[in-house]
mmCIF file of C-alpha atoms in Angstrom:
data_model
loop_
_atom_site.group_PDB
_atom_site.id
_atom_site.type_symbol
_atom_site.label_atom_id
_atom_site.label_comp_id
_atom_site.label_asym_id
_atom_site.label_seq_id
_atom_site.Cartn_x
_atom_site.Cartn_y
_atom_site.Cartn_z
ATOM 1 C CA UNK A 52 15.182 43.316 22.663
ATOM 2 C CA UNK A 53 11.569 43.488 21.427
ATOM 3 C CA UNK A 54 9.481 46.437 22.660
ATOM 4 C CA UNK A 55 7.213 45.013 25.446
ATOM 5 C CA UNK A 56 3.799 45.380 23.913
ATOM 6 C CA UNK A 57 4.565 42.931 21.113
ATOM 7 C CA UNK A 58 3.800 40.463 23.858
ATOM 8 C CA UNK A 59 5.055 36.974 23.592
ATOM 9 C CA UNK A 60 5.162 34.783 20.340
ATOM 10 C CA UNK A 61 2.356 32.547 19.985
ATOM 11 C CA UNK A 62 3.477 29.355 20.949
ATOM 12 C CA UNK A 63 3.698 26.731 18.143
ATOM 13 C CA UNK A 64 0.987 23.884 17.829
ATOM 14 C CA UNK A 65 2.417 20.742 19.768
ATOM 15 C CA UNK A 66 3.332 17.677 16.813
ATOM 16 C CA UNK A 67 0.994 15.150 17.299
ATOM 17 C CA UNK A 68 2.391 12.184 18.754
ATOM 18 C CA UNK A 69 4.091 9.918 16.385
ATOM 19 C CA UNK A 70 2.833 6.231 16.395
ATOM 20 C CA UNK A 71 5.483 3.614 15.603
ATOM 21 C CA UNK A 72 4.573 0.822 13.406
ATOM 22 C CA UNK A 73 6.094 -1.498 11.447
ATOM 23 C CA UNK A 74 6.334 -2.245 7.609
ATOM 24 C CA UNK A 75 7.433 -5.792 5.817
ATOM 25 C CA UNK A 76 10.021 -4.366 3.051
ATOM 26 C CA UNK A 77 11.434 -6.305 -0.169
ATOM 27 C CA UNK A 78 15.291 -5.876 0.079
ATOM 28 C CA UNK A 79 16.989 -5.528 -2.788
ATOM 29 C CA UNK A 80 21.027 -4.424 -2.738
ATOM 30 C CA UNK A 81 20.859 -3.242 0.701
ATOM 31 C CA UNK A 82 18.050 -1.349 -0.174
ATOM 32 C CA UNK A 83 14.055 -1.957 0.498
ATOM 33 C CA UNK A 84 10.564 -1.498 -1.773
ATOM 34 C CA UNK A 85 7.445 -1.479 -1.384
ATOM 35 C CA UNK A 86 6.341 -5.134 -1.894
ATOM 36 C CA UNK A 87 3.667 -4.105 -3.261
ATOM 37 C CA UNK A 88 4.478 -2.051 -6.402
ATOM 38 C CA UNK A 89 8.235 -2.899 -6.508
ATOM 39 C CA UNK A 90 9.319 0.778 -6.871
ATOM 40 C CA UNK A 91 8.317 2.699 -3.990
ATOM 41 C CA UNK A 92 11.960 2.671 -2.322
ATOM 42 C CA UNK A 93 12.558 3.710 1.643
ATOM 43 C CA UNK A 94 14.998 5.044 2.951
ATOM 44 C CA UNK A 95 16.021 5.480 6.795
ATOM 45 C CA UNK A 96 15.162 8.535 7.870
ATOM 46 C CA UNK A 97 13.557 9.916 4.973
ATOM 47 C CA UNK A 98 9.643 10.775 4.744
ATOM 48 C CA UNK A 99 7.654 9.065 2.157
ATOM 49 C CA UNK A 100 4.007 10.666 1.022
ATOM 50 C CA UNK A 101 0.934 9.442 -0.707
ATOM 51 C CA UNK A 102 -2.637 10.611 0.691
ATOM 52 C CA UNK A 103 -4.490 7.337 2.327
ATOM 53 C CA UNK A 104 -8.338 7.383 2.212
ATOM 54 C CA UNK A 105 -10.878 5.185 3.735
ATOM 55 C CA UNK A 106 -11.481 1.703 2.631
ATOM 56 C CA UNK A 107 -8.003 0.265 1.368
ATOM 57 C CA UNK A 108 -7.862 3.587 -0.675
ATOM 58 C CA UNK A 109 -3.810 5.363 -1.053
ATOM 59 C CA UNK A 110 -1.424 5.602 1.776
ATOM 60 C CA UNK A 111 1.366 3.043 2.927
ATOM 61 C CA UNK A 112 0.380 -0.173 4.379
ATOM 62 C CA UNK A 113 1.825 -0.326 8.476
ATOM 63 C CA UNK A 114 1.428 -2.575 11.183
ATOM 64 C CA UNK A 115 0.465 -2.106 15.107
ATOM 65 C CA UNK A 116 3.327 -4.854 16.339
ATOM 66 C CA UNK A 117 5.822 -6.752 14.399
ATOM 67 C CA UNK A 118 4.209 -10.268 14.127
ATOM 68 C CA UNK A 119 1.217 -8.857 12.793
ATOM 69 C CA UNK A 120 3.964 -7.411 9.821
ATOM 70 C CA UNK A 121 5.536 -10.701 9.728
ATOM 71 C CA UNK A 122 2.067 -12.370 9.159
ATOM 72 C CA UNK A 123 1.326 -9.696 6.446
ATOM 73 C CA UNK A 124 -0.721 -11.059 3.440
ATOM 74 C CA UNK A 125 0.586 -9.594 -0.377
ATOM 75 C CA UNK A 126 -1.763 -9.585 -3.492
ATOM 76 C CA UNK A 127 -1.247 -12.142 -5.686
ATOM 77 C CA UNK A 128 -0.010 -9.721 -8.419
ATOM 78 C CA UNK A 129 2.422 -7.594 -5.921
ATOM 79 C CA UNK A 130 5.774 -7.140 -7.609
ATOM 80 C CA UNK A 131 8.248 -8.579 -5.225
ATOM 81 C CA UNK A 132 6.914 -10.696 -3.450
ATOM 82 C CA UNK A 133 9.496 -13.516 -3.759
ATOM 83 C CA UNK A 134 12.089 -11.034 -2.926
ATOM 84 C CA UNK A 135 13.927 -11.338 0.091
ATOM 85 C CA UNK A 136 12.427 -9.382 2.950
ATOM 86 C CA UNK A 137 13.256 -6.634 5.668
ATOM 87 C CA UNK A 138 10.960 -5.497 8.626
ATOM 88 C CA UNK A 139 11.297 -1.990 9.555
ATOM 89 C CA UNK A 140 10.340 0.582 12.242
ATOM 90 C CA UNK A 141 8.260 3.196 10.994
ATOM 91 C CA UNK A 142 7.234 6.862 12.201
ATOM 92 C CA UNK A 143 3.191 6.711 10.562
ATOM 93 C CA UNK A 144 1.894 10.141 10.085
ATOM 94 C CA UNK A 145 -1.897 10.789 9.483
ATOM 95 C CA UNK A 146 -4.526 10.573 8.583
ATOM 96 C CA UNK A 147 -4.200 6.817 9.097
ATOM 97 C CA UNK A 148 -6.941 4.449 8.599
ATOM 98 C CA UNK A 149 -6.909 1.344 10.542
ATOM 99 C CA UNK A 150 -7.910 -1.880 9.570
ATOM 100 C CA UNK A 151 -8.347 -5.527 10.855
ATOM 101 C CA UNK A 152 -5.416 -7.323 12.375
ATOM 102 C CA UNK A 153 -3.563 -4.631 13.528
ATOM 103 C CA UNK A 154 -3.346 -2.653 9.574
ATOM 104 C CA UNK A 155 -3.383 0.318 9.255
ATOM 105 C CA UNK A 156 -3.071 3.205 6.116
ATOM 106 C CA UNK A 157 -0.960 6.224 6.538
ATOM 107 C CA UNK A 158 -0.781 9.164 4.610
ATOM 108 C CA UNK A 159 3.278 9.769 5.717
ATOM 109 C CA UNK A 160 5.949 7.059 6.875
ATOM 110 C CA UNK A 161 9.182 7.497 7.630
ATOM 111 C CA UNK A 162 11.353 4.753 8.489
ATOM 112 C CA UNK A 163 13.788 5.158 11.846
ATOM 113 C CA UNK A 164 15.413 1.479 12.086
ATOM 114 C CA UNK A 165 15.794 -2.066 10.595
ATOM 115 C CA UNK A 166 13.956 -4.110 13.071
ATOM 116 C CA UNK A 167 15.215 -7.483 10.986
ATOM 117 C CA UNK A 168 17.513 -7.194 7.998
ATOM 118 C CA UNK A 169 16.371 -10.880 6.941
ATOM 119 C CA UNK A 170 12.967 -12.011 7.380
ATOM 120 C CA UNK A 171 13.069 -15.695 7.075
ATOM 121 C CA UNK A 172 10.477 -17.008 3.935
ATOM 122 C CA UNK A 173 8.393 -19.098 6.370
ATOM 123 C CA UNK A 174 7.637 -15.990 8.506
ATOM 124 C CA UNK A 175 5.701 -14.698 5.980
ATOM 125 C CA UNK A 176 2.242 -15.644 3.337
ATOM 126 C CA UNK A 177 1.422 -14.039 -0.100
#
């Protein structure tokens, strides 16, 4: 073993807890975008990255529950919007800003499960 004044390892920071939210998805193919830009793809499992800033600066757009997702409002201009639509379960990651209505801005999301694979077109506004 170790000699016995090395002492003990420091013990790692503890992860912060992850919040669960949830994100309105275009699905395309069995795959989902961002509504948003239209090219931003996630994937289950996989982290996704882009630094979110105070007032609606960066960062992927979550919600607290899943009706507040549902009742999500899109730009005009976003790319997809008439595409069909998925709602998934999302690990958010800070720093998160949150917003009105349950919104919130994450730096980090990675999505853990398909909450709905087909959101029906009157569950949702642009």
């Amino acid at each position: 073993g170790f000699p016995r004044e090395m002492g003990a390892l420091p013990a790692l920071p503890p992860r912060p807890p992850s919040v669960l939210c949830y994100k309105l998805v275009a699905r395309k193919g069995g795959r989902f975008f961002s509504i948003y830009d239209g090219t931003t793809e996630y994937q289950l499992g996989q982290l996704v990255e882009q630094p979110a800033r105070p007032g609606h600066h960066g960062g992927y757009y979550v919600y607290r529950t899943a009706q507040q997702a549902l009742d999500a409002k899109f730009p005009a201009n976003s790319a997809l919007k008439d595409a069909a639509k998925a709602l998934l379960l999302v690990e958010a990651g800070d720093p998160c800003y949150e917003y009105q209505g349950g919104k919130v801005a994450c730096s980090a999301i990675t999505p853990i499960e398909i909450v709905l694979r087909r959101v029906k077109k009157a569950a949702w506004k642009v």
